[in-house]
Short mmCIF file of C-alpha atoms in Angstrom, two decimals:
data_model
loop_
_atom_site.label_atom_id
_atom_site.label_comp_id
_atom_site.label_asym_id
_atom_site.label_seq_id
_atom_site.Cartn_x
_atom_site.Cartn_y
_atom_site.Cartn_z
CA MET A 772 51.06 195.54 -0.62
CA SER A 773 53.17 198.24 -2.37
CA LEU A 774 56.04 199.09 0.30
CA TYR A 775 56.16 195.46 1.15
CA GLY A 776 56.59 194.65 -2.54
CA VAL A 777 59.28 197.30 -2.83
CA GLN A 778 61.21 195.94 0.01
CA LYS A 779 60.73 192.33 -1.05
CA LEU A 780 62.13 192.96 -4.44
CA ILE A 781 65.12 194.61 -2.88
CA TRP A 782 65.55 191.79 -0.48
CA GLN A 783 65.60 189.30 -3.43
CA LEU A 784 68.08 191.32 -5.32
CA ASN A 785 70.30 191.48 -2.28
CA ARG A 786 70.15 187.82 -1.93
CA ASP A 787 70.03 186.29 -5.39
CA PRO A 788 72.69 186.77 -8.01
CA ARG A 789 70.47 185.59 -10.81
CA GLN A 790 67.64 188.08 -10.01
CA ARG A 791 70.44 190.83 -9.83
CA ALA A 792 71.57 189.84 -13.37
CA ARG A 793 68.02 189.92 -14.59
CA PHE A 794 67.28 193.29 -12.98
CA GLY A 795 70.27 194.50 -15.10
CA THR A 796 69.24 193.05 -18.55
CA GLU A 797 65.39 192.94 -18.18
CA ARG A 798 64.54 195.52 -15.56
CA ASP A 799 60.78 196.04 -16.57
CA ALA A 800 60.04 192.26 -16.52
CA VAL A 801 61.30 191.95 -13.07
CA LEU A 802 59.42 194.97 -11.87
CA ASP A 803 56.31 193.48 -13.33
CA GLU A 804 56.63 190.61 -10.93
CA TYR A 805 55.64 192.84 -7.95
CA GLU A 806 52.66 194.89 -7.04
CA LEU A 807 54.02 198.46 -7.04
CA SER A 808 52.53 201.81 -7.53
CA VAL A 809 53.72 204.06 -10.26
CA GLU A 810 55.73 206.08 -7.84
CA GLU A 811 57.49 203.06 -6.45
CA ARG A 812 58.18 201.47 -9.85
CA ALA A 813 59.89 204.79 -10.87
CA ALA A 814 61.76 205.19 -7.73
CA LEU A 815 63.24 201.69 -7.98
CA SER A 816 63.93 201.92 -11.70
CA LYS A 817 65.83 205.31 -11.55
CA PRO A 818 66.81 204.43 -8.61
CA ASP A 819 65.65 207.50 -6.57
CA ILE A 820 67.25 206.65 -3.19
CA GLY A 821 65.90 209.70 -1.40
CA LEU A 822 62.37 208.86 -2.51
CA LEU A 823 62.69 205.07 -1.48
CA TYR A 824 64.00 206.24 1.93
CA VAL A 825 60.96 208.60 2.42
CA MET A 826 58.56 205.91 1.50
CA GLY A 827 59.97 203.77 4.41
CA VAL A 828 62.17 201.09 2.98
CA ASN A 829 64.19 199.69 5.70
CA GLY A 830 67.77 201.14 5.89
CA GLN A 831 69.31 197.64 6.00
CA LEU A 832 67.71 196.81 2.71
CA LEU A 833 68.07 200.30 1.19
CA MET A 834 71.76 200.66 1.74
CA HIS A 835 72.56 197.43 -0.11
CA TYR A 836 70.25 198.71 -3.00
CA ALA A 837 72.49 201.80 -3.15
CA ALA A 838 75.66 199.71 -2.95
CA LEU A 839 74.22 197.60 -5.90
CA HIS A 840 74.05 200.77 -8.05
CA ASN A 841 77.66 201.78 -7.01
CA ILE A 842 76.49 204.69 -4.85
CA GLU A 843 79.20 205.49 -2.29
CA TRP A 844 78.39 205.69 1.49
CA LEU A 845 78.68 209.39 2.12
CA ASP A 846 76.65 209.93 -1.23
CA TYR A 847 74.02 207.56 -0.07
CA LEU A 848 73.52 209.46 3.16
CA GLN A 849 73.32 212.68 1.03
CA ARG A 850 70.71 211.22 -1.20
CA MET A 851 68.57 210.40 1.84
CA ARG A 852 68.78 214.00 3.07
CA ASP A 853 67.83 215.19 -0.42
CA GLY A 854 65.01 212.84 -0.24
CA LEU A 855 63.66 214.40 2.84
CA THR A 856 64.09 218.06 1.17
CA ALA A 857 62.21 216.93 -1.81
CA HIS A 858 59.60 214.58 -0.57
CA GLY A 859 59.17 215.44 3.11
CA PRO A 860 59.48 213.15 6.24
CA VAL A 861 59.78 209.43 6.22
CA ARG A 862 56.19 208.01 5.76
CA ALA A 863 56.55 204.64 7.41
CA GLY A 864 58.87 202.23 9.20
CA VAL A 865 61.47 203.01 11.98
CA TYR A 866 64.28 204.60 9.84
CA ALA A 867 63.23 208.28 10.29
CA ALA A 868 65.73 211.16 10.55
CA THR A 869 65.94 212.63 13.83
CA GLY A 870 68.88 215.19 13.45
CA TYR A 871 72.66 214.88 13.81
CA GLU A 872 75.64 217.18 13.67
CA GLY A 873 77.32 215.02 11.05
CA ILE A 874 80.24 212.65 11.16
CA ALA A 875 82.73 215.34 10.48
CA ALA A 876 81.60 217.59 13.28
CA HIS A 877 81.21 214.74 15.70
CA ASP A 878 84.67 213.47 14.82
CA ALA A 879 86.08 216.79 15.46
CA ARG A 880 84.21 217.27 18.78
CA LEU A 881 85.36 213.84 19.85
CA ALA A 882 89.09 214.47 18.97
CA ALA A 883 88.87 217.81 20.82
CA GLU A 884 87.67 215.97 23.92
CA ARG A 885 90.39 213.53 23.67
CA GLN A 886 92.99 216.30 23.33
CA GLY A 887 91.57 217.97 26.44
CA GLY A 888 91.94 214.63 28.42
CA GLY A 889 88.22 214.52 28.89
CA ARG A 890 87.98 211.07 27.48
CA ALA A 891 90.09 207.96 27.05
CA ALA A 892 89.91 205.53 24.15
CA GLY A 893 88.17 202.71 25.98
CA LEU A 894 87.39 202.58 29.55
CA MET B 240 79.70 171.00 30.12
CA PRO B 241 79.04 174.44 31.43
CA LEU B 242 79.18 177.31 28.87
CA VAL B 243 82.88 178.44 28.59
CA TYR B 244 82.53 182.07 27.42
CA SER B 245 79.90 184.66 27.19
CA GLY B 246 80.84 188.06 25.50
CA VAL B 247 79.52 190.93 23.37
CA CYS B 248 80.78 192.96 20.75
CA SER B 249 79.94 195.47 17.84
CA HIS B 250 79.26 194.39 14.26
CA GLY B 251 78.65 197.45 12.15
CA PRO B 252 79.63 197.13 8.63
CA GLY B 253 81.67 200.22 8.56
CA ILE B 254 84.03 198.50 11.11
CA THR B 255 85.65 196.99 8.21
CA GLY B 256 84.14 198.60 5.15
CA ARG B 257 84.87 202.10 6.21
CA ALA B 258 88.04 201.57 8.43
CA ASP B 259 90.18 203.86 6.48
CA ARG B 260 87.99 206.83 7.52
CA ALA B 261 88.11 206.20 11.24
CA ASP B 262 90.61 207.93 13.68
CA PRO B 263 93.46 205.56 13.51
CA VAL B 264 94.36 205.70 17.08
CA VAL B 265 90.94 204.85 18.41
CA ARG B 266 90.32 202.41 15.56
CA GLU B 267 93.60 200.43 16.34
CA ALA B 268 92.73 200.33 20.13
CA PHE B 269 89.32 198.92 19.24
CA TYR B 270 90.80 196.36 16.81
CA ALA B 271 93.24 195.22 19.35
CA ALA B 272 90.41 194.60 21.99
CA PHE B 273 88.50 192.82 19.29
CA ARG B 274 91.57 190.53 18.60
CA ASP B 275 92.30 189.98 22.21
CA MET B 276 88.70 188.67 22.64
CA GLY B 277 89.34 186.12 19.87
CA ALA B 278 92.60 185.03 21.67
CA GLU B 279 90.74 184.73 24.78
CA ILE B 280 88.16 182.45 23.11
CA ARG B 281 90.64 180.31 21.33
CA ALA B 282 92.44 179.75 24.59
CA LEU B 283 89.26 178.20 26.01
CA ARG B 284 89.37 175.67 23.16
CA PRO B 285 85.73 175.72 22.38
CA ASP B 286 84.16 172.87 20.26
CA ALA B 287 81.67 175.33 19.02
CA LEU B 288 81.00 179.14 19.04
CA ILE B 289 77.49 180.42 18.95
CA VAL B 290 77.48 183.91 17.27
CA LEU B 291 74.16 185.49 18.40
CA ALA B 292 73.40 188.26 16.12
CA ALA B 293 70.79 190.78 15.02
CA GLU B 294 70.36 189.59 11.45
CA HIS B 295 69.59 192.18 8.75
CA PHE B 296 67.42 190.58 6.14
CA ALA B 297 70.22 188.19 5.05
CA ASN B 298 68.20 185.11 5.71
CA PHE B 299 64.77 186.20 7.07
CA PHE B 300 62.17 188.61 5.50
CA MET B 301 58.89 190.01 6.69
CA ASN B 302 57.00 187.13 5.02
CA ASN B 303 58.18 184.67 7.76
CA MET B 304 60.30 186.58 10.54
CA PRO B 305 61.37 184.34 13.41
CA SER B 306 61.76 185.94 16.79
CA PHE B 307 64.64 183.52 17.49
CA ALA B 308 66.45 181.37 15.21
CA ILE B 309 69.47 179.00 15.27
CA GLY B 310 71.40 177.65 12.26
CA MET B 311 71.63 173.76 11.79
CA ALA B 312 73.94 173.14 8.98
CA ASP B 313 77.54 171.58 8.44
CA SER B 314 78.72 174.70 6.80
CA TYR B 315 77.74 178.30 6.21
CA ASP B 316 78.77 180.90 3.63
CA GLY B 317 79.47 184.62 4.01
CA PRO B 318 79.36 187.45 4.03
CA ILE B 319 76.47 187.96 1.87
CA GLU B 320 77.54 191.54 1.34
CA ASP B 321 79.93 192.37 -1.70
CA GLU B 322 83.44 192.45 -0.85
CA ALA B 323 83.70 195.90 -2.10
CA PHE B 324 81.20 197.03 0.57
CA LEU B 325 82.44 195.06 3.49
CA LYS B 326 86.08 194.59 2.67
CA ILE B 327 85.70 190.84 3.93
CA PRO B 328 86.36 188.20 1.35
CA LYS B 329 83.57 185.43 0.97
CA ARG B 330 84.43 182.11 2.46
CA ARG B 331 82.76 178.88 3.98
CA TRP B 332 82.68 178.51 7.62
CA LYS B 333 82.47 175.17 9.38
CA GLY B 334 79.29 174.17 11.14
CA ASP B 335 78.12 171.15 12.95
CA ALA B 336 74.40 170.23 12.17
CA ALA B 337 74.14 167.47 14.71
CA LEU B 338 75.50 169.57 17.49
CA SER B 339 73.16 172.48 16.45
CA ARG B 340 70.30 170.11 16.55
CA ARG B 341 70.93 168.86 20.07
CA LEU B 342 71.40 172.63 21.20
CA ILE B 343 68.11 173.53 19.46
CA GLU B 344 66.21 170.55 21.03
CA ARG B 345 67.28 171.72 24.49
CA THR B 346 66.58 175.38 23.86
CA MET B 347 63.21 174.46 22.69
CA GLU B 348 62.33 173.01 26.17
CA THR B 349 61.69 176.64 27.22
CA VAL B 350 61.78 178.93 24.27
CA ASP B 351 60.43 178.51 20.84
CA VAL B 352 63.03 178.98 18.13
CA ALA B 353 63.14 178.53 14.41
CA TYR B 354 65.84 176.39 12.86
CA ALA B 355 67.55 177.16 9.51
CA GLU B 356 69.48 174.47 7.57
CA GLU B 357 70.71 177.30 5.40
CA TRP B 358 72.14 180.46 6.68
CA GLN B 359 74.20 183.16 4.92
CA PHE B 360 76.44 185.07 7.30
CA ASP B 361 75.99 188.90 6.94
CA HIS B 362 77.91 191.65 8.66
CA GLY B 363 76.37 190.84 12.00
CA ILE B 364 78.34 187.50 12.01
CA ALA B 365 81.15 188.18 9.49
CA VAL B 366 82.55 191.29 10.94
CA PRO B 367 83.09 189.79 14.41
CA LEU B 368 84.57 186.59 13.06
CA HIS B 369 86.99 188.73 11.03
CA PHE B 370 88.55 189.73 14.25
CA LEU B 371 87.80 186.90 16.31
CA ARG B 372 89.26 184.28 14.05
CA PRO B 373 88.18 181.15 15.80
CA ASP B 374 90.18 177.98 15.16
CA GLU B 375 89.23 176.05 12.04
CA SER B 376 88.35 173.10 14.21
CA CYS B 377 85.63 175.27 16.03
CA ALA B 378 82.12 174.85 14.61
CA LEU B 379 80.10 177.93 14.19
CA ILE B 380 76.45 178.03 15.25
CA PRO B 381 74.72 181.09 14.11
CA ALA B 382 71.70 182.49 15.96
CA ASN B 383 69.49 185.41 15.71
CA ILE B 384 67.09 187.66 17.41
CA ASN B 385 64.77 189.67 15.27
CA CYS B 386 65.78 193.30 15.93
CA GLN B 387 64.84 194.69 12.53
CA GLY B 388 61.14 194.32 11.78
CA PRO B 389 58.74 195.18 14.57
CA PRO B 390 56.79 193.52 16.18
CA LEU B 391 59.97 192.51 18.11
CA ALA B 392 60.06 189.88 20.99
CA PRO B 393 60.04 191.72 24.40
CA LEU B 394 63.17 192.15 26.16
CA HIS B 395 62.39 189.65 28.82
CA ARG B 396 61.95 187.03 26.14
CA ALA B 397 65.55 187.80 24.75
CA TRP B 398 66.59 187.24 28.44
CA ALA B 399 64.79 183.96 28.48
CA PHE B 400 66.38 182.98 25.14
CA GLY B 401 69.80 183.63 26.52
CA GLU B 402 68.82 181.53 29.66
CA ALA B 403 67.64 178.72 27.36
CA LEU B 404 70.94 178.63 25.35
CA ARG B 405 72.82 178.51 28.66
CA ARG B 406 70.82 175.45 29.93
CA ALA B 407 71.24 173.81 26.47
CA ALA B 408 74.90 174.49 26.33
CA ASP B 409 75.49 173.10 30.02
CA ALA B 410 73.54 170.09 29.24
CA LEU B 411 75.94 169.04 26.34
CA PRO B 412 79.23 167.43 26.68
CA GLN B 413 80.96 169.93 24.17
CA ARG B 414 82.83 173.08 25.11
CA ILE B 415 80.55 175.88 23.85
CA ALA B 416 81.28 179.62 23.70
CA LEU B 417 78.82 182.35 23.18
CA VAL B 418 79.42 185.84 21.57
CA ALA B 419 76.40 188.19 21.09
CA THR B 420 76.88 190.96 18.49
CA GLY B 421 75.11 194.37 18.01
CA GLY B 422 75.04 197.94 18.52
CA ILE B 423 73.98 199.83 21.55
CA SER B 424 72.60 203.16 20.47
CA HIS B 425 72.66 203.87 16.81
CA TRP B 426 70.86 205.27 13.82
CA PRO B 427 72.34 203.07 11.10
CA ALA B 428 71.56 203.44 7.34
CA THR B 429 69.74 206.74 8.04
CA PRO B 430 70.82 210.23 7.28
CA ASP B 431 71.75 210.38 10.84
CA SER B 432 74.30 207.43 10.57
CA GLY B 433 77.04 208.21 12.94
CA LYS B 434 74.82 209.69 15.67
CA ILE B 435 75.60 207.99 18.95
CA ALA B 436 74.00 208.42 22.36
CA GLU B 437 77.27 208.09 24.37
CA ALA B 438 75.83 208.58 27.79
CA TRP B 439 72.91 206.17 27.01
CA ASP B 440 75.40 203.50 25.87
CA ARG B 441 77.58 203.90 29.05
CA GLU B 442 74.52 203.60 31.22
CA PHE B 443 73.40 200.53 29.22
CA MET B 444 76.89 198.91 29.60
CA ARG B 445 77.05 199.77 33.34
CA ARG B 446 73.73 197.70 33.67
CA TRP B 447 75.08 195.02 31.54
CA ALA B 448 78.42 194.71 33.35
CA ALA B 449 76.44 194.48 36.71
CA ASN B 450 74.23 191.87 35.09
CA ASP B 451 71.28 193.78 36.53
CA ARG B 452 68.39 191.89 35.05
CA ALA B 453 65.61 194.36 36.19
CA ALA B 454 67.53 197.37 34.97
CA LEU B 455 68.41 195.69 31.68
CA LEU B 456 64.76 194.69 31.20
CA SER B 457 63.34 198.07 32.31
CA TYR B 458 63.64 199.76 28.90
CA SER B 459 60.48 200.05 26.67
CA ASP B 460 60.88 199.86 22.79
CA ALA B 461 59.24 203.39 22.59
CA GLU B 462 62.08 204.50 25.04
CA ILE B 463 64.84 202.88 23.14
CA TYR B 464 63.66 204.19 19.95
CA ARG B 465 63.43 207.63 21.23
CA ASP B 466 66.71 207.64 22.99
CA ALA B 467 68.86 205.11 21.18
CA GLY B 468 67.42 204.92 17.71
CA GLN B 469 66.17 201.94 15.64
CA GLY B 470 69.62 200.38 15.97
CA GLY B 471 69.17 200.29 19.78
CA PHE B 472 66.74 197.48 19.41
CA GLU B 473 69.83 195.20 19.05
CA ILE B 474 70.54 195.48 22.76
CA ARG B 475 68.31 192.18 22.82
CA THR B 476 71.47 190.21 21.98
CA PHE B 477 73.58 191.66 24.57
CA ILE B 478 70.72 190.97 27.17
CA ALA B 479 70.73 187.45 25.98
CA ALA B 480 74.48 187.14 26.53
CA ALA B 481 74.05 188.60 30.03
CA ALA B 482 71.30 186.00 30.86
CA ALA B 483 73.47 183.04 29.41
CA ALA B 484 76.20 184.33 31.93
CA LYS B 485 73.85 183.30 34.66
CA GLY B 486 74.70 185.97 37.20
CA ALA B 487 78.33 186.55 36.35
CA ARG B 488 79.62 190.17 36.31
CA GLY B 489 81.08 191.84 33.16
CA HIS B 490 84.18 193.32 32.10
CA VAL B 491 84.11 196.01 29.59
CA ALA B 492 87.49 195.83 27.64
CA PHE B 493 86.85 198.60 25.25
CA MET B 494 84.12 201.18 24.69
CA ALA B 495 84.47 204.24 22.63
CA PRO B 496 82.34 206.02 20.00
CA ILE B 497 83.61 205.80 16.27
CA PRO B 498 81.16 207.72 14.26
CA ILE B 499 82.03 206.49 10.99
CA PHE B 500 81.38 202.93 12.24
CA ALA B 501 78.04 204.29 13.40
CA VAL B 502 78.33 203.02 16.91
CA THR B 503 79.97 203.03 20.36
CA CYS B 504 82.38 200.20 19.44
CA THR B 505 82.32 197.96 22.39
CA VAL B 506 84.11 194.63 23.37
CA ALA B 507 83.02 193.10 26.74
CA SER B 508 82.71 189.68 28.43
CA MET B 509 81.57 188.04 31.52
CA PRO B 510 84.08 185.60 33.01
CA LEU B 511 82.42 182.37 33.78
CA GLY B 512 84.81 181.03 36.23
#
């Protein structure tokens, strides 16, 4: 269980407004309903987005868990990077980091290519 | 009557949710191509539009994950995501349970599909509909290929699903259109969100536009994961749309990387004559 339980809790929070409301008012009672390790329970409760990412929570679930806690998109991406620094590589699943220049540098490179006439917007 | 339309488009949540952060020149060209696709579909006066998406745990979870699913309800709600996240207001969409049932029954003659009498649209369907804006009289039929939680149906089964949808649509008297949505290469919801393998995408869309079955099905999931990221698994929806086009060649109306949208934004179709 464990990682499956973490993901199931997040899935149910994403789908069910009543469960979301309960999570806000009686978080420990909601967490008691899932088979979670001490580490998982703490990461969910805080929430520690970086650790949840490293544990292997599917990104399509985790990004909504971050949004639920009003974590803005670029902050969400940074928290995952911080998680890698603090806890090491992703332990499970298919959402591992593979290395990227970053959106700002990527945008700048694409803009330079467009200015140089090397690329059209569209085919 | 024969399927009236088969097309593909991107669906990333950033397309609406992070619109203000994209290069406006490229963004507006993409939006215009998206809206043109909607006009093209409306001009065909479809009775129903199948939106074949790669669902993202809005309706299905790892406790019971179908490889293929089709909605069977008279209405659908969405998007499931908060308006603050997706920048699309929640609403109810018209469905047609009876038509869905007939389509599902015919599809089941060759491919096993799950049916769902409840279906909440997520960004995979809501973002395309935001631009396509089908007529209110047009029923929506959501469909899904599991591209999220491995094990995934092999690519040749996605092709078979597309063929089955085509046979089913052709056998019904209604005018039915199909739009498949997904990303090509992308690493969404990871620290690498925005990473795009542009050359890989262009080669995939070359194969798609040629409707080259052998080339489209030649990728292994290990290769897709290595070269196109976990988001690349969503090529299954594009492959199904190619199969549904039954040999027609494709026209790529728009294709350009927009990193803040996390994908090579794409709008393409296969004229069905």
